[in-house]
Amino acid sequence: MLDDLGSREAVVLASAGAFATGALFAATHPSRTTALVVLEGYANPITERTDGLDSEEARAAMIAMWGTGEFQHWTNPDMPWNEEIRATWARHDRLAVSPGTVALMLPLVTEVDVRAVLPTVRVPTLVVQHADDPFLLPAWGKYVADRIPGAKYVELPGRNIYHMVEPWRSSFQEIAEFLTGHQAEVADDRVLATVLFTDIVDSTRRAAEIGDRDWRALLDAHDAVVRSQLARFRGREVNTSGDGFLAMFDGPQRAIRCAMAIRDAVQALGIEVRAGLHTGECEVRGDDIGGIGVHIGARVSALAGPNEVLVSSTLRDLVIGSGLEFEDRGNHELKGVPGEWRIFAVA
């Protein structure tokens, strides 16, 4: 295949389950292998495990999950997760192989033993392992690195089997430095999202009126209501500031309806909230988000009164035809944001 591509050599990247093939190629064709990069590697049969993860029951569970997307969530618990991501992985599974093929492949990837091959690998080798991976244990990757002459072993925080899903930056930087000698600068991800800010109206006065203990209980009830509605409308909680929430959505209409549902639900607790929303480009910084889009959302929220849900004109324009109705609240200058912004209240 390298000849067909007109390439004399290549870096072999062996991800989970593919190390045996990668090691055999590197050992057999060292002149065609620039380097070997191993991600969650193992050379010993997984059937040697004694914790039940390779039992017939575990294999049956894996096969049953294939095609639903849940297998990818199970093996990559640190990866962001929502219904859209699940559906995408489910389609990936179905386009890749059938559950029947998975059943045939599982013995191959769990019973293979290439420990005898390790000392014969004579190419630059990097082994990267997640420290808390419960399936492909770090000790297995360390075993591989210890037995390949000159191999480098790196252990990174995390539980995922995959290194190309969030959080992927640390793995990318280690690989780039190993191959090029330079630590790569990885820009923060930027995504188009709808941000929602909520906070309790007159929270300081209310806390003083009812006392710390009752206020804490009220906050706990408020938080439970907000999180319930976020789950219902597939929003992701980013952070909470005590009496308010910042959440993000991949659907603008769902974000508005979630804000309305929160506003209505907390009234049963005897409190009022204000909410502000904006759709724009956000910088994803691990579990946090930032950027001008987030600043605009915060400023819109600050303009809202009790029981009001305010949105920017950008967001209003995106949901035209949704059945939602808006009242024009005019142009406003948003502190720290250039220009004037037209604000609308959800009717």
Short mmCIF file of C-alpha atoms in Angstrom, two decimals:
data_model
loop_
_atom_site.label_atom_id
_atom_site.label_comp_id
_atom_site.label_asym_id
_atom_site.label_seq_id
_atom_site.Cartn_x
_atom_site.Cartn_y
_atom_site.Cartn_z
CA MET A 1 0.00 0.00 0.00
CA LEU A 2 2.86 2.40 0.74
CA ASP A 3 4.21 1.69 -2.73
CA ASP A 4 0.82 2.43 -4.25
CA LEU A 5 0.81 5.78 -2.45
CA GLY A 6 4.35 6.58 -3.54
CA SER A 7 5.55 6.70 0.08
CA ARG A 8 8.78 5.06 1.19
CA GLU A 9 7.95 4.94 4.88
CA ALA A 10 5.30 5.98 7.39
CA VAL A 11 4.57 6.43 11.06
CA VAL A 12 2.53 3.47 12.29
CA LEU A 13 -0.14 4.58 14.78
CA ALA A 14 -1.62 1.61 16.62
CA SER A 15 -4.68 2.47 18.66
CA ALA A 16 -6.58 0.19 21.04
CA GLY A 17 -6.83 -3.35 19.67
CA ALA A 18 -4.46 -2.65 16.76
CA PHE A 19 -1.10 -2.94 18.52
CA ALA A 20 -0.46 -6.54 17.43
CA THR A 21 -0.73 -5.59 13.75
CA GLY A 22 1.36 -2.44 14.24
CA ALA A 23 4.09 -4.27 16.15
CA LEU A 24 4.32 -7.02 13.54
CA PHE A 25 4.63 -4.48 10.73
CA ALA A 26 7.30 -2.45 12.55
CA ALA A 27 9.31 -5.58 13.39
CA THR A 28 9.01 -7.01 9.87
CA HIS A 29 9.53 -3.78 7.91
CA PRO A 30 11.73 -1.48 10.01
CA SER A 31 13.03 0.32 6.91
CA ARG A 32 9.46 1.29 6.01
CA THR A 33 8.52 2.38 9.57
CA THR A 34 9.49 5.89 10.61
CA ALA A 35 8.16 5.35 14.13
CA LEU A 36 5.62 3.31 16.06
CA VAL A 37 3.07 5.19 18.20
CA VAL A 38 1.01 2.99 20.54
CA LEU A 39 -2.20 4.27 22.16
CA GLU A 40 -3.68 2.06 24.91
CA GLY A 41 -1.56 -0.88 23.81
CA TYR A 42 -1.30 -4.41 25.11
CA ALA A 43 0.72 -7.43 24.00
CA ASN A 44 -0.73 -10.05 26.34
CA PRO A 45 -4.12 -11.72 25.92
CA ILE A 46 -6.93 -9.81 27.62
CA THR A 47 -8.32 -13.23 28.53
CA GLU A 48 -5.72 -13.26 31.32
CA ARG A 49 -7.81 -10.72 33.25
CA THR A 50 -9.41 -12.01 36.43
CA ASP A 51 -11.95 -9.24 37.05
CA GLY A 52 -14.68 -10.57 34.78
CA LEU A 53 -14.33 -7.98 32.04
CA ASP A 54 -13.51 -10.74 29.56
CA SER A 55 -16.28 -13.08 30.68
CA GLU A 56 -18.92 -14.39 28.33
CA GLU A 57 -21.38 -12.04 30.00
CA ALA A 58 -19.14 -9.03 29.33
CA ARG A 59 -18.70 -10.03 25.67
CA ALA A 60 -22.45 -10.45 25.29
CA ALA A 61 -22.98 -6.99 26.77
CA MET A 62 -20.48 -5.46 24.31
CA ILE A 63 -22.21 -7.11 21.37
CA ALA A 64 -25.62 -5.97 22.60
CA MET A 65 -24.42 -2.36 22.84
CA TRP A 66 -22.96 -2.33 19.33
CA GLY A 67 -24.98 -0.15 17.00
CA THR A 68 -26.50 1.90 19.83
CA GLY A 69 -23.50 4.18 20.45
CA GLU A 70 -23.42 3.17 24.12
CA PHE A 71 -20.35 0.96 23.64
CA GLN A 72 -18.30 4.08 22.82
CA HIS A 73 -19.63 5.86 25.92
CA TRP A 74 -18.87 2.84 28.09
CA THR A 75 -15.26 2.65 26.94
CA ASN A 76 -14.72 6.45 26.84
CA PRO A 77 -16.41 7.80 29.97
CA ASP A 78 -14.51 11.12 29.89
CA MET A 79 -15.83 11.95 26.42
CA PRO A 80 -18.60 14.62 26.27
CA TRP A 81 -21.95 12.93 25.83
CA ASN A 82 -25.41 13.87 24.65
CA GLU A 83 -28.08 12.42 22.40
CA GLU A 84 -26.53 13.81 19.21
CA ILE A 85 -23.11 12.33 20.03
CA ARG A 86 -24.73 8.99 20.88
CA ALA A 87 -26.61 8.92 17.58
CA THR A 88 -23.43 9.75 15.65
CA TRP A 89 -21.50 6.92 17.30
CA ALA A 90 -24.43 4.56 16.72
CA ARG A 91 -24.29 5.34 13.00
CA HIS A 92 -20.51 4.87 13.06
CA ASP A 93 -20.94 1.42 14.62
CA ARG A 94 -23.56 0.33 12.10
CA LEU A 95 -21.54 1.54 9.11
CA ALA A 96 -18.39 -0.17 10.41
CA VAL A 97 -19.42 -3.77 11.16
CA SER A 98 -22.44 -5.77 12.19
CA PRO A 99 -22.91 -7.17 15.71
CA GLY A 100 -22.21 -10.61 14.23
CA THR A 101 -18.83 -9.44 12.95
CA VAL A 102 -18.08 -7.92 16.35
CA ALA A 103 -18.74 -11.32 17.90
CA LEU A 104 -16.23 -12.90 15.50
CA MET A 105 -13.61 -10.20 16.08
CA LEU A 106 -13.70 -10.13 19.88
CA PRO A 107 -11.75 -13.38 20.34
CA LEU A 108 -9.14 -12.13 17.88
CA VAL A 109 -8.47 -8.86 19.72
CA THR A 110 -8.74 -10.37 23.21
CA GLU A 111 -6.72 -13.58 22.77
CA VAL A 112 -3.82 -12.33 20.61
CA ASP A 113 -0.37 -12.62 22.23
CA VAL A 114 2.56 -10.74 20.66
CA ARG A 115 4.84 -10.55 23.71
CA ALA A 116 7.56 -12.50 21.89
CA VAL A 117 7.59 -9.86 19.13
CA LEU A 118 8.40 -6.89 21.41
CA PRO A 119 12.22 -7.27 21.60
CA THR A 120 12.38 -7.44 17.79
CA VAL A 121 10.83 -4.01 17.30
CA ARG A 122 13.80 -1.74 16.47
CA VAL A 123 12.12 1.52 15.47
CA PRO A 124 11.50 4.65 17.60
CA THR A 125 8.47 3.81 19.72
CA LEU A 126 6.14 5.91 21.87
CA VAL A 127 3.56 4.29 24.16
CA VAL A 128 0.82 6.60 25.50
CA GLN A 129 -1.56 5.30 28.13
CA HIS A 130 -4.45 6.79 30.12
CA ALA A 131 -3.78 6.37 33.84
CA ASP A 132 -7.28 5.26 34.84
CA ASP A 133 -8.37 3.21 31.82
CA PRO A 134 -10.31 0.33 33.44
CA PHE A 135 -10.28 -1.82 30.30
CA LEU A 136 -6.73 -1.60 28.87
CA LEU A 137 -4.67 -1.26 32.01
CA PRO A 138 -1.72 1.16 32.20
CA ALA A 139 0.48 -1.72 33.39
CA TRP A 140 -0.04 -3.40 30.02
CA GLY A 141 1.20 -0.35 28.14
CA LYS A 142 4.18 -0.07 30.52
CA TYR A 143 4.96 -3.73 29.83
CA VAL A 144 5.05 -3.01 26.08
CA ALA A 145 7.33 0.02 26.52
CA ASP A 146 9.70 -1.82 28.86
CA ARG A 147 10.27 -4.62 26.35
CA ILE A 148 10.71 -2.61 23.15
CA PRO A 149 14.31 -1.37 23.07
CA GLY A 150 14.47 2.40 23.64
CA ALA A 151 10.69 2.88 23.78
CA LYS A 152 9.29 5.94 25.57
CA TYR A 153 6.34 5.52 27.93
CA VAL A 154 3.96 8.37 28.77
CA GLU A 155 1.02 8.09 31.15
CA LEU A 156 -1.66 10.79 30.95
CA PRO A 157 -4.67 11.53 33.15
CA GLY A 158 -7.91 10.04 31.88
CA ARG A 159 -10.10 6.95 31.51
CA ASN A 160 -10.81 6.84 27.76
CA ILE A 161 -9.70 4.04 25.47
CA TYR A 162 -9.61 6.50 22.56
CA HIS A 163 -7.13 9.36 22.34
CA MET A 164 -8.87 11.22 19.49
CA VAL A 165 -11.97 12.20 21.51
CA GLU A 166 -12.17 14.90 24.17
CA PRO A 167 -9.89 15.38 26.01
CA TRP A 168 -7.33 14.73 23.23
CA ARG A 169 -4.89 17.66 23.42
CA SER A 170 -2.34 16.14 25.80
CA SER A 171 -2.06 13.01 23.66
CA PHE A 172 -1.68 15.07 20.48
CA GLN A 173 1.07 17.17 22.04
CA GLU A 174 3.02 14.12 23.23
CA ILE A 175 2.81 12.51 19.80
CA ALA A 176 3.77 15.72 17.99
CA GLU A 177 6.78 16.28 20.24
CA PHE A 178 7.93 12.68 19.82
CA LEU A 179 7.73 12.85 16.03
CA THR A 180 8.96 16.41 15.45
CA GLY A 181 10.94 17.30 18.55
CA HIS A 182 8.68 20.29 19.22
CA GLN A 183 5.79 20.72 21.64
CA ALA A 184 2.81 21.65 19.46
CA GLU A 185 0.65 24.65 20.31
CA VAL A 186 -2.93 23.44 20.29
CA ALA A 187 -5.56 26.15 19.97
CA ASP A 188 -8.70 25.86 22.03
CA ASP A 189 -11.64 24.36 20.19
CA ARG A 190 -14.19 26.85 18.92
CA VAL A 191 -17.77 25.73 18.46
CA LEU A 192 -21.04 27.40 17.55
CA ALA A 193 -23.31 27.03 20.57
CA THR A 194 -26.21 28.64 22.37
CA VAL A 195 -25.32 29.77 25.89
CA LEU A 196 -27.86 30.18 28.68
CA PHE A 197 -27.30 32.20 31.85
CA THR A 198 -29.78 32.03 34.73
CA ASP A 199 -29.75 33.49 38.22
CA ILE A 200 -32.14 33.91 41.12
CA VAL A 201 -33.70 37.36 41.47
CA ASP A 202 -32.91 39.19 44.76
CA SER A 203 -30.96 36.20 46.05
CA THR A 204 -29.02 38.21 48.65
CA ARG A 205 -32.18 39.68 50.18
CA ARG A 206 -33.92 36.31 50.19
CA ALA A 207 -30.96 34.59 51.85
CA ALA A 208 -30.94 37.22 54.59
CA GLU A 209 -34.67 36.80 55.17
CA ILE A 210 -34.75 33.04 55.59
CA GLY A 211 -31.31 32.32 57.05
CA ASP A 212 -28.37 30.23 55.88
CA ARG A 213 -29.84 26.78 56.55
CA ASP A 214 -33.13 27.33 54.73
CA TRP A 215 -31.35 29.21 51.95
CA ARG A 216 -29.03 26.26 51.41
CA ALA A 217 -32.01 23.91 51.19
CA LEU A 218 -33.73 26.27 48.75
CA LEU A 219 -30.59 26.46 46.59
CA ASP A 220 -30.37 22.67 46.51
CA ALA A 221 -33.98 22.46 45.34
CA HIS A 222 -33.33 25.17 42.72
CA ASP A 223 -30.26 23.35 41.44
CA ALA A 224 -32.18 20.08 41.16
CA VAL A 225 -34.91 21.80 39.11
CA VAL A 226 -32.40 23.45 36.77
CA ARG A 227 -30.45 20.23 36.22
CA SER A 228 -33.65 18.31 35.56
CA GLN A 229 -34.63 20.77 32.83
CA LEU A 230 -31.11 20.78 31.35
CA ALA A 231 -31.30 17.00 31.05
CA ARG A 232 -34.77 17.22 29.52
CA PHE A 233 -33.66 19.67 26.81
CA ARG A 234 -30.20 18.11 26.29
CA GLY A 235 -28.24 21.05 27.63
CA ARG A 236 -24.80 20.76 29.20
CA GLU A 237 -24.12 22.38 32.55
CA VAL A 238 -20.87 24.33 32.30
CA ASN A 239 -20.70 25.80 35.79
CA THR A 240 -22.75 27.25 38.61
CA SER A 241 -22.11 30.43 40.56
CA GLY A 242 -24.14 29.63 43.67
CA ASP A 243 -27.45 31.16 42.64
CA GLY A 244 -27.11 30.83 38.87
CA PHE A 245 -26.11 28.52 36.05
CA LEU A 246 -24.20 28.70 32.78
CA ALA A 247 -25.23 26.02 30.29
CA MET A 248 -24.67 25.41 26.58
CA PHE A 249 -26.82 23.80 23.90
CA ASP A 250 -26.29 22.62 20.35
CA GLY A 251 -29.86 23.61 19.45
CA PRO A 252 -31.08 27.23 19.86
CA GLN A 253 -34.78 26.40 20.11
CA ARG A 254 -34.18 23.81 22.83
CA ALA A 255 -32.12 26.36 24.76
CA ILE A 256 -34.97 28.89 24.78
CA ARG A 257 -37.56 26.31 25.75
CA CYS A 258 -35.27 25.10 28.54
CA ALA A 259 -34.98 28.65 29.90
CA MET A 260 -38.77 28.99 29.84
CA ALA A 261 -39.19 25.63 31.60
CA ILE A 262 -36.70 26.64 34.32
CA ARG A 263 -38.46 29.97 34.79
CA ASP A 264 -41.84 28.28 35.22
CA ALA A 265 -40.64 25.36 37.36
CA VAL A 266 -38.81 27.37 40.04
CA GLN A 267 -41.89 29.46 40.78
CA ALA A 268 -43.20 26.48 42.75
CA LEU A 269 -40.26 27.08 45.10
CA GLY A 270 -41.36 30.66 45.71
CA ILE A 271 -38.44 32.19 43.79
CA GLU A 272 -38.01 33.99 40.49
CA VAL A 273 -35.17 33.73 38.00
CA ARG A 274 -33.94 35.81 35.10
CA ALA A 275 -32.37 34.29 31.99
CA GLY A 276 -30.36 35.48 29.02
CA LEU A 277 -29.32 33.61 25.87
CA HIS A 278 -27.11 34.15 22.85
CA THR A 279 -25.87 31.99 20.00
CA GLY A 280 -22.29 32.53 18.92
CA GLU A 281 -18.82 31.05 18.61
CA CYS A 282 -17.44 29.84 21.94
CA GLU A 283 -13.99 28.67 22.96
CA VAL A 284 -14.06 25.24 24.59
CA ARG A 285 -11.44 25.06 27.35
CA GLY A 286 -11.72 21.59 28.77
CA ASP A 287 -14.98 21.56 30.72
CA ASP A 288 -15.29 25.36 30.58
CA ILE A 289 -16.22 27.74 27.77
CA GLY A 290 -15.23 31.33 27.02
CA GLY A 291 -15.02 33.91 24.29
CA ILE A 292 -17.12 36.82 23.09
CA GLY A 293 -20.21 34.64 22.65
CA VAL A 294 -20.23 33.84 26.36
CA HIS A 295 -19.70 37.50 27.29
CA ILE A 296 -22.68 38.54 25.17
CA GLY A 297 -24.88 35.91 26.81
CA ALA A 298 -23.90 37.18 30.27
CA ARG A 299 -24.64 40.80 29.33
CA VAL A 300 -28.04 39.87 27.88
CA SER A 301 -28.88 38.04 31.10
CA ALA A 302 -27.93 41.09 33.17
CA LEU A 303 -30.64 43.10 31.37
CA ALA A 304 -33.43 40.67 32.26
CA GLY A 305 -35.99 41.35 34.95
CA PRO A 306 -37.82 38.88 37.21
CA ASN A 307 -39.28 35.94 35.24
CA GLU A 308 -37.87 37.33 31.97
CA VAL A 309 -36.11 35.34 29.28
CA LEU A 310 -34.13 37.67 27.02
CA VAL A 311 -32.35 36.70 23.82
CA SER A 312 -30.05 38.45 21.38
CA SER A 313 -31.25 39.28 17.87
CA THR A 314 -28.83 36.63 16.58
CA LEU A 315 -30.67 33.93 18.48
CA ARG A 316 -34.12 35.30 17.66
CA ASP A 317 -33.31 35.16 13.94
CA LEU A 318 -32.21 31.51 14.20
CA VAL A 319 -35.57 30.33 15.56
CA ILE A 320 -37.92 32.21 13.26
CA GLY A 321 -40.67 29.76 12.28
CA SER A 322 -40.35 27.75 15.50
CA GLY A 323 -43.61 29.03 16.97
CA LEU A 324 -41.82 31.05 19.64
CA GLU A 325 -42.94 34.66 19.97
CA PHE A 326 -40.82 37.63 20.98
CA GLU A 327 -41.24 41.20 22.15
CA ASP A 328 -38.76 43.79 20.90
CA ARG A 329 -36.86 45.42 23.78
CA GLY A 330 -34.84 47.78 21.59
CA ASN A 331 -31.13 48.37 21.11
CA HIS A 332 -28.70 48.16 24.00
CA GLU A 333 -25.02 48.68 24.56
CA LEU A 334 -23.54 45.60 26.21
CA LYS A 335 -20.65 46.35 28.55
CA GLY A 336 -17.35 45.30 26.99
CA VAL A 337 -19.00 44.30 23.69
CA PRO A 338 -18.61 46.52 20.59
CA GLY A 339 -21.66 48.12 18.97
CA GLU A 340 -25.34 48.05 19.84
CA TRP A 341 -27.32 44.86 20.21
CA ARG A 342 -31.05 44.39 19.66
CA ILE A 343 -32.64 42.47 22.50
CA PHE A 344 -35.90 40.51 22.51
CA ALA A 345 -37.98 39.02 25.32
CA VAL A 346 -39.60 35.64 24.89
CA ALA A 347 -43.34 36.31 25.02
#
